[in-house]
Amino acid sequence: MKFHVLHMGSFFRMTLKWLLMAKLVLFFLIASCIQLQATEAFGQIKVSVKMRETSIKKLIKEIERQTPLHFVYNDDALGKQTLRNVTADNQEWDRVLAPYLEQVGLSYEVLDGNMVIIKSGKSAASVQQQLVTGVVVNESGEPLSPASVQEKGTSNGVSTDENGAFAIQVTGPDAVLVVSIVGYESQEIRPSADPLRITMVADLSPLDEVVVVAFGAQKKATVTGAISSIQTKDIRQSPAANLAVSLAGRLPGLTSIQRTGQPGRDITQLFIRGQGTVNAQSPIVLVDGIERDLTYIDPNEVESVTILKDASSTAIFGVRGANGVILVTTKRGTSEVPEVNLIAELGAQDFPRFISPVNSYDFASLRNLALRNDGLPDQYSAEALELYRTQEDPLRYPNTDWRDILIKDVSYQQRYNLNISGKGKLTHYFVNAGYLNQGGQFNTERDLNYNPSFKLDRYNFRSNIDIQINKNLKAFLNVAGYLEQRNSPYALGGDNPTDWIIYFMNNMPSVVPGPLTPDGEVITFDNVDRPAYGLINRSGYIKQTRSNVLATYGMEQKLDFITEGLSARAVVSFDARTVNNLEASRSYEKYVQIINPNLTGADGRDSVYYRLFNNDQNTPLNIGGGRGFNTLSNVQAFLNYARSFGQHDISGMLLYQQQSTIIDNQLPYKLMGTASRLTYGYGGRYFVEFNAGYNGSEQFAKHNRFGFFPAVSASWVVSNEPFYKDKEVLTLLKLRGSYGQVGNDRIGSRRFLYIDDIQAVGGGFSGSLGNGQTIAYNLLKNSQLQWEVANKYNVGLEIGLFNDLTLVADAFYEKRDNILRNRGIIPEMNGLPANVLPPVNIGVIENRGYEIELNYRKAIRSDFSVLTRLNLNYAHNKQLFADEPLLPDDFSYRYRETGYRIGQMFGYIVDGYFKDAADIAQSPVQEVGGHESRPGDFKYRDLNGDNVINERDISPIGYSTVPEYQYGLALNVNYKTFDISVLLQGIANVSNFYSDQGVFAGNNYVARHLESWTEERAASGAPINYPRLTTQASPNERANSFFILNASYLRLKNMEIGYSLPGRWSSRIGAKRLRIYANGLNLFTWDKLPTKEFDPELTNSRDYPITRLYNFGLNLTF
């Protein structure tokens, strides 16, 4: 078929991209091999020298300047003698240098490549000494400089150069080298004749480590709030297109749930410490202090991600801090030597789980069974069944694999990044450009005059510039943006075309031929007027273009002339976003295959023809669409103070901020307020912090617009006490606690609820205006409307053991009141319809839980280290008051919200299946949906004992769709130049109601329907995985304990294997580092679902499935 030719063409094109990537890697490997063979040629490099009154060191530097050689030596070993006259005209470098080395008892050795080691000669004075060379790197393989390399017990020591390399003469093979650098654990190394590669392990919990907090940074020892963070290395291990997806399972307290895998719409729900409200629940996201959307951030721009969880850390945000805060810090220039970093990745993705309907023989058999269960005659004869089974006549009795036709085996994702960073005396810079291309999984025709495929193209740019204007004044300019294009079929329009595509795809049984008639028109059948193939290929397309430009400028002035430690900072930011939608839709002809047994076709069988369905016609594209333009402006002014007086450490911050957001032509949405922070520490042991926000939102009436949100926290570092002696075992012991109030003004999309909403209508309850119209209230005002208030408590414990293991544990409690809700209890004689009554601040919800983070880091050898991170968070909420009317006494459960978690599921409890008519007669009468019970139907439990099954027997089942537990286990191993990382991520105490097509037995069937109830299966004891099949409405397919399932899972979220070329090899292609790696996303899932056709993270069988990604990449640094 034409379709499959096109499908193979797509496969070959994408395979070609793999080959191009392979060629690129092969080029680097061949270049390295060429350089390996050229080692001897370095001895033929010639130099011209004319130097007077010089030294051996200066002579070496001159040779380095004229050649690609890099010398490693000990300064003291070169001596201080003066070389009177050094002259050479186009001579080999070694002939020029060797005589002078011999004079001081030295010789040289050219290692693989261009590195030259200066070592001791064979003089009697130095024969016992040994030259040790090597390189010091971090866990990512990046060189560390300046690291100290010292011979233990002596004053003999050197520092690494900018490439992390060192050379030191030691007393002999029994010497011990001590390698150290700030921020890393010291290591003791035995010398080796071969060059050493020493991998330093970051100090697990240095109390002087700087961590990001709200609008600033603090030393870790002084932090009294609940804060967690991860660094760029952890983020980059995930090849996910959406940064939010990369955070799943990595931060204690953060719950991340991916609800779809559609390119550009891979929506991820984020919760910090679960759910505390029925209104907006997502945390605020700040990128370098400015509110932004996490979806569009390039992970290669990110330095760290920090989450603020308790009231102490979020009170500064006042009216918007109740749901927690995510702080994203982007990279800045730090290296004194400019670095150019290139990342290229290519990945293949597929659907690990997708609904697979049964073949045509099984479908026809199951449809006959359903009809017989309804007392109706078979639709398919025994002869037809045999033809479906044998496939002797596939034209008339097809077995169409709609999944194979509509779904690709693989689609591809590409990502490329180029960034440049560095710093000089006055300027620091980081510039990044990125490109992401993500293809969709649905097959599309290639000979259309438009492209209906799912795909995403995104271009990111960022430039962070820091300038030290003088010793007291510095400035910065951040410019960032993206341009994104999403493409999808038009289908039925709207923002989520996959919803209908998958719905009608699941409705299309394999007995329907397709996808096209001999004339190339779309085939459907009488029960489906929107075939999935037509929705994808013939309905048109949607192209959405999003662009964003963000500019932030700031200056900071030291005010030491007023008092030491005082400074002022001002920041101005402007964010402009545009959205352009182009919607091109069309109608198309659809045909139904008709078999006429009264006529004979050319093949001697029954004649086949195609009847036009619903008189549809092919029409040209109808072009439409729309656009949107949003702006956000933000102004911040800070006054900061930090100073130490003996053992007293005092710091403070005052902040004024105002923000204006304009969406399209709406009135601006504005925020304004001040915030303050005051910290005090004594002796590195006792710390107290006070935070407060006083800010307001125009969501509320003037007299209710501003609020004060205070928080206080304290900590005690017991391990710093003079009486604390056991520091070798329990290296850290810290206790902390906090209490405070924070608010939430995000109470829905409807604005100005404090103003009456009145309009003129054709009729109303307020009387005539005399012109045939009346006025009516759409919604009465609530002038007392306020923000939600969250009262938060937190206690924490931090423990360090043996410098290798740390444990951080937090317990929290939150009681949130003033939650905006619609009235549930309304007096019968109130005089107004319920739909015009305004929402009120009446709801109360409590939320409690705990978090545990366990880190183990060990350098087993200088070239072998292990890092393990385990985190677990639990959050359980309960609705204490929802203004919910109490149901009558005969309801088994008299509330549906009060006393239950947010989103608690309810349904009927299934107690098996009815065996026969006698069983039905002896059981409570089932009045579920008004359908009569039959043998094979679900038997529901009578909870209230009234011998009738109805809504009074509905019971809470399972949990909600937001998990109470989320956990992650990360393992990182570095061995020599190899590294491997694994992330296991999971959730628990979560339920989903799996329904709709692909679950319920309607127009199509899946594998589990083959084990539906029949009298024979019940009698034989065969497993039964579905109630009786029917073609009519039944009491079975509704919310009950059969379809509300445990959606807990454990997933191999990420796995990465990398290899870093040794520095002496990568330098041959002019690079500092070259790393090749392979990683994957959503590789395998363990769960308790009865069928493996659904991903447990999805709540709707129509959603675009979550994809599995296999990714290959290289990282080249110059």
PDB file of N, CA and C in Angstrom, residues 47 66 382 596 729 740 886:
ATOM      1  N   VAL A  47      61.605  24.844  15.853  1.00  0.00           N
ATOM      2  CA  VAL A  47      61.410  26.162  16.441  1.00  0.00           C
ATOM      3  C   VAL A  47      62.590  27.058  16.056  1.00  0.00           C
ATOM      4  N   GLN A  66      55.413  28.381  20.272  1.00  0.00           N
ATOM      5  CA  GLN A  66      55.596  28.124  18.850  1.00  0.00           C
ATOM      6  C   GLN A  66      55.085  26.752  18.408  1.00  0.00           C
ATOM      7  N   ALA A 382     -20.854 -18.455  10.785  1.00  0.00           N
ATOM      8  CA  ALA A 382     -19.712 -19.347  10.996  1.00  0.00           C
ATOM      9  C   ALA A 382     -18.758 -19.275   9.807  1.00  0.00           C
ATOM     10  N   ASN A 596     -21.856  -6.930  -1.755  1.00  0.00           N
ATOM     11  CA  ASN A 596     -23.132  -7.282  -2.388  1.00  0.00           C
ATOM     12  C   ASN A 596     -23.094  -8.754  -2.793  1.00  0.00           C
ATOM     13  N   VAL A 729      32.399  10.307  64.045  1.00  0.00           N
ATOM     14  CA  VAL A 729      31.281   9.428  63.680  1.00  0.00           C
ATOM     15  C   VAL A 729      30.073  10.271  63.267  1.00  0.00           C
ATOM     16  N   GLY A 740       4.812  29.854  60.338  1.00  0.00           N
ATOM     17  CA  GLY A 740       4.464  31.099  59.675  1.00  0.00           C
ATOM     18  C   GLY A 740       3.166  30.999  58.909  1.00  0.00           C
ATOM     19  N   LEU A 886     -25.277  17.640  54.515  1.00  0.00           N
ATOM     20  CA  LEU A 886     -25.235  16.272  55.006  1.00  0.00           C
ATOM     21  C   LEU A 886     -26.301  15.446  54.290  1.00  0.00           C
TER      22      LEU A 886
END
